[in-house]
């Protein structure tokens, strides 16, 4: 799991962490795998957030946004879920959508989708909780994208 409370939405990607230690390029972000997470501090009890070690915590925010994108570490898998702590995940999702659309990617509806598919993390009692999200994107998997039909 990698959780960040510092992020910048930039022209070419999402810059995460103090001093921009990780940059997730927009072309690697799957708009269909962006979700709001409630009870953020319990997310580490779910298996999809255990591929990387934590480098930042979410501070006092118990909400966040999860974004599937390029794994910028030298480890496998090629894509991971990035867990971003923020008290206003809806605003962050809207900024990401706008930046991805400006970059020329089909991300219209990302923010609405993230809100509509919000998940609530739960602590497992001595074991890992059930997965919250679709499986992380594989190397040759297409993007899920965003359904504009309201579903």
PDB file of N, CA and C in Angstrom, residues 30 33 79 135-144:
ATOM      1  N   UNK A  30      -6.463   4.459 -15.307  1.00  0.00           N
ATOM      2  CA  UNK A  30      -7.714   3.897 -15.811  1.00  0.00           C
ATOM      3  C   UNK A  30      -8.876   4.643 -15.163  1.00  0.00           C
ATOM      4  N   UNK A  33     -11.136   2.790 -12.844  1.00  0.00           N
ATOM      5  CA  UNK A  33     -10.556   2.264 -11.607  1.00  0.00           C
ATOM      6  C   UNK A  33     -10.119   3.411 -10.698  1.00  0.00           C
ATOM      7  N   UNK A  79       1.059  -2.164 -12.740  1.00  0.00           N
ATOM      8  CA  UNK A  79       0.070  -1.189 -12.283  1.00  0.00           C
ATOM      9  C   UNK A  79      -0.286  -1.482 -10.834  1.00  0.00           C
ATOM     10  N   UNK A 135     -10.046  -6.032  -9.821  1.00  0.00           N
ATOM     11  CA  UNK A 135      -8.619  -6.392  -9.817  1.00  0.00           C
ATOM     12  C   UNK A 135      -7.778  -5.290 -10.449  1.00  0.00           C
ATOM     13  N   UNK A 136      -6.573  -5.122  -9.925  1.00  0.00           N
ATOM     14  CA  UNK A 136      -5.661  -4.124 -10.480  1.00  0.00           C
ATOM     15  C   UNK A 136      -5.412  -4.471 -11.950  1.00  0.00           C
ATOM     16  N   UNK A 137      -5.225  -3.478 -12.746  1.00  0.00           N
ATOM     17  CA  UNK A 137      -5.004  -3.661 -14.180  1.00  0.00           C
ATOM     18  C   UNK A 137      -3.726  -4.445 -14.426  1.00  0.00           C
ATOM     19  N   UNK A 138      -3.800  -5.410 -15.330  1.00  0.00           N
ATOM     20  CA  UNK A 138      -2.631  -6.181 -15.720  1.00  0.00           C
ATOM     21  C   UNK A 138      -1.918  -5.524 -16.886  1.00  0.00           C
ATOM     22  N   UNK A 139      -0.743  -5.995 -17.204  1.00  0.00           N
ATOM     23  CA  UNK A 139       0.092  -5.399 -18.240  1.00  0.00           C
ATOM     24  C   UNK A 139      -0.626  -5.286 -19.585  1.00  0.00           C
ATOM     25  N   UNK A 140      -1.405  -6.294 -19.968  1.00  0.00           N
ATOM     26  CA  UNK A 140      -2.058  -6.279 -21.278  1.00  0.00           C
ATOM     27  C   UNK A 140      -3.561  -6.045 -21.192  1.00  0.00           C
ATOM     28  N   UNK A 141      -4.055  -5.691 -20.008  1.00  0.00           N
ATOM     29  CA  UNK A 141      -5.491  -5.437 -19.835  1.00  0.00           C
ATOM     30  C   UNK A 141      -5.861  -4.070 -20.402  1.00  0.00           C
ATOM     31  N   UNK A 142      -7.017  -3.997 -21.074  1.00  0.00           N
ATOM     32  CA  UNK A 142      -7.490  -2.680 -21.517  1.00  0.00           C
ATOM     33  C   UNK A 142      -8.046  -1.901 -20.324  1.00  0.00           C
ATOM     34  N   UNK A 143      -8.208  -0.612 -20.488  1.00  0.00           N
ATOM     35  CA  UNK A 143      -8.807   0.194 -19.425  1.00  0.00           C
ATOM     36  C   UNK A 143     -10.285  -0.181 -19.304  1.00  0.00           C
ATOM     37  N   UNK A 144     -10.827  -0.075 -18.089  1.00  0.00           N
ATOM     38  CA  UNK A 144     -12.257  -0.299 -17.892  1.00  0.00           C
ATOM     39  C   UNK A 144     -13.040   0.883 -18.432  1.00  0.00           C
TER      40      UNK A 144
END
